[in-house]
Structures are given as C-alpha cells and as structure tokens.
Amino acid sequence: MNWIDRDGKFLVSKEGQFAFAFVATANDSTKFLLAIVHVATERVIWTANRAVPVANSDNFVFDEKGNAFLEKDGTLVWSTNTSNKGVSSMELLDTGNLVLLGSDNSTVIWQSFNHPTDTLLPTQEFTEGMKLISDPSTNNLTHFLEIKSGNVVLTAGFRTLQPYWTMQKDNRKVINKDGDAVASANISGNSWRFYGKSKSLLWQFIFSTDQGTNATWIAVLGSDGFITFSNLNGGESNAASQRIPQDSCATPEPCDAYTICTGNQRCSCPSVIPSCKPGFDSPCGGDSEKSIQLVKADDGLDYFALQFLQPFSITDLAGCQSSCRGNCSCLALFFHISSGDCFLLNSVGSFQKPDSDSGYVSYIKVSTVGGAGTGSGGSGGGNKHTIVVVVIVIITLLVICGLVFGGVRYHRRKQRLPESPRDGSEEDNFLENLTGMPIRYSYKDLETATNNFSVKLGQGGFGSVYKGALPDGTQLAVKKLEGIGQGKKEFRAEVSIIGSIHHLHLVRLRGFCADGTHRLLAYEYLSNGSLDKWIFKKNKGEFLLDWDTRFNIALGTAKGLAYLHEDCDSKIVHCDIKPENVLLDDHFMAKVSDFGLAKLMNREQSHVFTTLRGTRGYLAPEWITNYAISEKSDVYSYGMVLLEIIGGRKNYDPRESSEKSHFPTYAFKMMEEGKLRDIFDSELEIDENDDRFQCAIKVALWCIQEDMSMRPSMTRVVQMLEGICIVPKPPTSSSLGSRLYATMFKSSSEEGATSSAPSDCNSDAYLSAVRNCTLLYHDMFWPSIQAISLSVSWADMNIAVAGAEAVEVCGGPPIQVSPGRLDTLVHDPEGRLPEESLNASGLKKCFQSKGFLTQELVALSGAHTIGSKGFGSSISFENSYYKVLLEKPWTSSGGMSSMIGLPSDHALVEDDECLRWIKKYADSENLFFEDFKNAYVKLVNSGVGGIAYKFRS
C-alpha cells in the first residue's frame, strides 16, 4: 500500500481518542517518530523508534505477509516480526493499544501493550520481562522500571545498574496480601495494583482521590527518574506524596554527579571539591592514578542506592579504604560505622544530605593536580609557581619516559619477546578504561600468594589454576594463562565480564594481573572444586551426592545463567557451560565460572554470529551448522549438564552398551517408554513421588531440543525447577537423540583439539568419495511395499527416500514411501547418486544461487519428489514439510503459484524471495529449517532410519 500521511494520522481509534501517526521530534522538525498519540492532549504514549528517528522520505510498511516495519534509508529500524503468523489486519483500540489481529478479527497476534516505552495505560498489564525505559536525562542517564525477583524495581542506567526504589520498601502502599511475589501490575482507577502469580491482589498504590469514571490515569517514567501519574482527561498527580519515589533527593541525579542534594532539591558541592568535579576523566587512565587521593567527604552524607545494594565487604574503615585505593574503578566509598558494611561505587550520581545522621562515613577520590581536592584560594603568584613546577615535572617525565621506552624497545628486540609495546599499551588502555574492576595485582603479588605456583588445582583450556592466599588469609584460586597469544581475547573477556557483575551463583573475580607478558586471574577459592569430580565417579562406592544436593546444584547453575542472560546490562552468553565450569563451595552451592569464551550481546540482539567455541558434547547444533547463536545455545549446554547431574555419568561413554553409550539418545528412549527411573544414577535413592524427579528430566530434554526456539529461557528453566510453572512433556522423537549424537562428533573436540569426524562433510571432495556408494534400504519395520513402476529412476527413488527421512527427522509426520527395488542388494543400474538428477530441477538453480549445499537440495528435492512422483500417501503427506516448505504462498495476482522445483514457467518467479519465504514459513510453524542442512550427510554417514551406504567393491 502506497499512501502519504498528509494529516499526521495514519490510523485513528474508533472513538477518536488515539492516533497512530508520525510526530516530529522535540529538537528537530525534520526527524520523525512513529508513535501512538492521545489526540486531545497531543501526549505521546508509545513510540516504535524512539532511539532512531526517521526522515520524511522514509517508509512505514504493513505488508501482505502480516509484518509491520519501519525503514530508514532502506535499513530496518523497527518491526513487529509477524510475517506469516496469520495477521490479517491492524487496529488501534480506544485503550491506546495497537494490535495486529488474525483472520477472525479477534485473535491478538501482536500488541503494543506488550512492548511499553515510558508510559503505562489503564488495562495495560505490566509483567515480568517487560521494561519501562525513560528518555535520557540532561546528563544522558536512563532509568528503568522492571518486575524482578517478585518485586517492582526502579534502577539507574549507570554502567553497573544502581537500584533506587522498590515497591516492597515503599511504606505508602496498601497491603492486601503480603509475603507473595509480584508477577504483574496494572493501572486501575486511581491506583496502581500489583498481583501475584495466582492473580490475587497483593498491594495497591493509591495516587489520587479522583475515582471518577471519566478519569483516565496513566503512569509515566520521566527523564528525571520519577514516576508520575496524569489524568488524560485533565488533572495531574504530581504532589510529592503521590510520585515515585517520594523524596525529591531519592532519584539518581536530582542534582549533578558529585553534588549534594538537600531538602527541596537544593544542590551544593562537597567541601572537598568546591567545583563539584573530581578533577579527572578516568581514575584508571595512565599516570592519573598517581595523582589521585581518597579524601573524606562531608559528614552525614547518604547515597540513594545503598539500601538496595549488597556491600562489597564487611570490614573496618581501614579495610574499606584499602579496597577502594586498590581498585582504580572505585570512585567513592561509603562505610557504615555500626555494621561495618563497605560500599564501593564505580559510578557516582548525586549525594544526599538527610535531616538525621545517615550513619555512614564517605570518601571521594579526587585529583591532586590543580588543587581539585584542596579547595579554592591561593595567590596568583602561587598559581604561577605551580604552573612552573608542573611544566618542569612534565618535561622531566617525558625525558625519562623516552629513555625507558627506548631501553624497553631495544631489550624486546634483542630478546624477541612475544608481546609488542603496542599490544601491551593497547591492552592496558582497554583494562584501564573498564569500570567496576576488581583489584589489579602485580605478578610478584600473585607469585607470593601462590607460593611460586606450588599447589596446582587443575588445568583449563588456556592455562592452569593454582591455590593461593593473600596476607589477610583470604584464599584464592589463581588462573595463570599460558601463551598470551592464544589467551588474550579470553583474558579480556573474563576481566571485562565477570569483573563487573556479582551474583550468588557466579564465581567472584577478586583481582587480576596484566604485568608484562603475564596474565592471571584471581578468583574466590571454592573448596569443593568442580562439579565433574562429584558426579563422574571413577570407582563404585565413592562419595555420592544425594538427590537434594544435585537438584540444588542444578537450580543454582540455572539461576546463575538466568542472571547472565536476563539481568545484566548486556546479555552475556557464556558459550562453554559444562560440569568443569560449575564450581562448588563448602556447602555445595553452585557457582558458574570460566567466562573466557563468553559473548556479549546487546539487549536488542536475539542472535549473533561468532567463531566456534566451547566443548564437544555440550555444543548446541547451531554451533555446528554455522547458524547464529543466542542465549539458547547456553540453554542447550545446560540441558546436557543437567542430564549428567541426573545420570551421574558423561553424555557419551563408550564403555557403556551401544544402547546407553550416548546418554541423551537413551534418555529420550526411556522417556518415550515411560522408564524414567532408568535415566537416573542407579546408586541414587530417589522417591519417585518427588515432583522434582520428573521435572528435572523433562526440563533437561526440553533444553536439548534441536530447534532453539523450542528451548525454554533460563528464567523459565528456573521457574520450572522451582515448581512455579508446569513442565509439559517434551518432544521425544527417537531420531532426535541420534541426530544429537551425530552432531556431537561433528563438533570441535574438547578444549580446542580437532575432531576425529570427517573434516568437511560438505566439501566437494567428500561428495566425490560418496559417489562410489550404493543406497540400500533394509528397514524390516517399514510398511508393506507397494508396486512401483520400473520406469522410475533410481535417482528419483533415492531422492524420495532421503526426502522422507528429512521430513520425519525434522519433526514432520511419517511418510509412507514405497522403497521398491531399494530393498534388494542390486546395484544402481544407472550408476548415479541423487544429486546428479537435480540439474534439471528448478530447485538447483533457485537454491544454489542462495548458497544452499547439495545435501540440502537433495533433502528438499526429495520431499518434492515424494509428492510429484506419487511415492507417498496423499493423506499423510498433506501436512508434511513438502506442503509447508515447498509450496509458495499466494501471489500478488491472487492465484497460487507453482511449487519451486517444478520446471514450469512460474517456478522461478520472484527468485530472490525463495530463501526468505521458506525461512519465514519455518519460523512461523516452529519448524527447524536448519535441520535440512545435515539431513543428507546424516543419511550418508550414520545409517539412521534404516538407510545405509556401502562402498562398491
């Protein structure tokens, strides 16, 4: 549809209260936002592209496939992602909700209420996983509202998120039922209501006395960090008693950073920094650390986040000061005199000056250069003298640095050291510019702490781990990277990721060393070591972890991963979840470790392409098929670990019988047969009435589904393990386990070694070798053989059987294919393999141009051949993959175009769309199209499903 919105109202609600339109941005009348606007007040209540305004020449499209999207200069900036999901219409409701409806005009397939921006409307349900995001403040600070861990939380978007309000601690709420976790909230009348998982009302926040039926109250998260309530029909509720939070100084920056907020938002500078500036851009930048000192701030100060944060440590004042001095990322500290709680801040907002003493002593890091920490004053002559001294010092330092640099360069050239000065300075700059960092140790410090690395705890992919202890008695596990060339990226990843996050179920990084060519990581020491030592028993009768302990380990690991995926500022994909990377403390509490392979993703990203990493046996199929990975790749690895926890054995053990050697295959089979007890460690005493017994198995099998869209999120895994939500029976196709087995042997081997599988099953050389094979059909359980005309070519027969297998192994219905002559040992009289018959097919031309491999062509063409040659039952074939994937949708002229693969006049119409519509069909039907990539190689390589190849003599 080509239409120009000249009136600024593309879509208007039935009663005319709301309009869906383009509105100009506040700062630039030539830039536009696609927004829902309340017509009477002209208030914007929802935007599609708040971060990326578009120009007058850009397009909003609602296409014939049911997808609505916005483009800027031809680049997609926003989309509902609803192609081929049955959308037939778009409607703007009088509630302010933009909806995409199905063909019955009542089924909601997508709605703007599920994707709020900064405003909540009446009847709009706000649930866990949603987020209100404010416009940035004048200091470019963003605020967030979320439901987290059963509470409603406001946080400030510093590099490390800092909470500043929770409904749980707000004493203005009316309690209907306490002690339950909040699952959802909505605006109802003159109150904000909070509900539990059973939809029971827990709390109410009454923000107005106006209960009139004409009142339409909304909640808005402003750029100042306050939530205010407004009546769209007139009237505000901005009194301090009715906004959130209540105190005018309780938001992150009611004044500027380092400024003290007092009373009615009066702002003043601390006495130790009269300019309100600490005097440096970054405390970790080069020599600036030498010119920074920790100075005592004004008495009785408080900070908005302290009541919501966990202390860095519990110590004395000297210990707290030492921790801040030893961490260049620490900008300020607050020490509570009575409790000993020590808080280190790596980002600083405004300070608070409460009416009564806060009980805290506070210190701020300030620069000693230019008198930043000494107050104003001093004569003009003194200033000149200071300038002269500074110039002399700088010149002297430059001369010394030049001599040192020349000496080091000469020495490195002579000794041929592996790291160049450029590499070292580049990494130093990287590390120094990170915020929230732990203590940086010298190599000598850690060499002393480990007694010259005398007690080795274990060996990892990029180095060894040694036991150590600090002078204060704190025990450490020190990881020494061996070969900085191969471990530099892993070192950076681990320091930047785990150094800035803290969670009960994540191993804590206490410090690091980047000293010359030495790279070391100092973790908290966990006395019980890694999980693999406790679940993989070498000898019968060794200490056995009971079921309660194992279940708690599984749950703790899940919580740690859920935090990485959902609760960090950036989504973190671990990429190497395995028992060796789950560590256990004195009480067998699980902590996820080893972030050297982790991948950071923006919140807006759902998938990312990356190089192969991880460990064979735990790698998700998308790693092997070169498909984009996501946090669901971690879910797959977790599922494999959970199976090993349950079974007390590795997922592949050649010492077991052939039926049991690949544990996932065996687990799927036992699930199908209802023999769940056979999956568990035979030495475990288990009450089969324990709900956790079946729950754990089902969760594990859901997690290792090949189709990543079918795997649950880690948050959902936690909920299922905790019994919060029901765990349905997972799909248990027996062929799924077999494909997982095949995938395992195509993955990279453990810790970076090379797999023993064929190096490239997709290569021309490999296909050339296969040409000497003959297809033999020998499945005695296949349905009765029907008569097949001898005129059917062997190539078509081979394609048909391969296609049938491809359909079934990918989750489609069984297709009865009559094998005809293929049940004999007679060689193919035509001497051809299936791919040789594809040259005449439209598939060959269409799909090869899109980068599809020959194996994929065989699988797809096989499904086509089954139907077109009449090999399959038309009834069972009607809903097969052939129907779903190889039949094009309606054409623009209204007729059904021919099937791709039929060499007709219409087969290659709109050739550029062939890949696009197939993948969208697959996505909309929850079909895992990528399985086709391996279908034919699997047939050649494994003999699964009654098909085998033999070499000709």
CSV table of C-alpha atoms in Angstrom, one decimal, residues 768-776 825-828 940-941 947-953:
chain,number,residue,atom,x,y,z
A,768,SER,CA,33.1,-37.2,-4.7
A,769,ALA,CA,34.1,-40.0,-2.4
A,770,VAL,CA,30.4,-40.8,-1.7
A,771,ARG,CA,29.8,-41.4,-5.5
A,772,ASN,CA,31.2,-44.9,-5.0
A,773,CYS,CA,28.3,-45.8,-2.7
A,774,THR,CA,25.1,-47.6,-3.3
A,775,LEU,CA,21.9,-46.9,-1.4
A,776,LEU,CA,20.5,-49.9,0.3
A,825,LEU,CA,21.3,-55.6,-2.8
A,826,VAL,CA,21.2,-54.9,-6.5
A,827,HIS,CA,23.5,-52.0,-7.5
A,828,ASP,CA,22.0,-48.9,-9.0
A,940,VAL,CA,25.3,-41.0,4.3
A,941,ASN,CA,27.2,-41.0,7.5
A,947,ILE,CA,19.2,-46.2,5.3
A,948,ALA,CA,22.8,-47.2,4.8
A,949,TYR,CA,25.5,-46.8,2.2
A,950,LYS,CA,28.1,-49.4,1.3
A,951,PHE,CA,31.2,-48.9,-0.8
A,952,ARG,CA,31.3,-50.8,-4.0
A,953,SER,CA,33.9,-53.4,-4.5
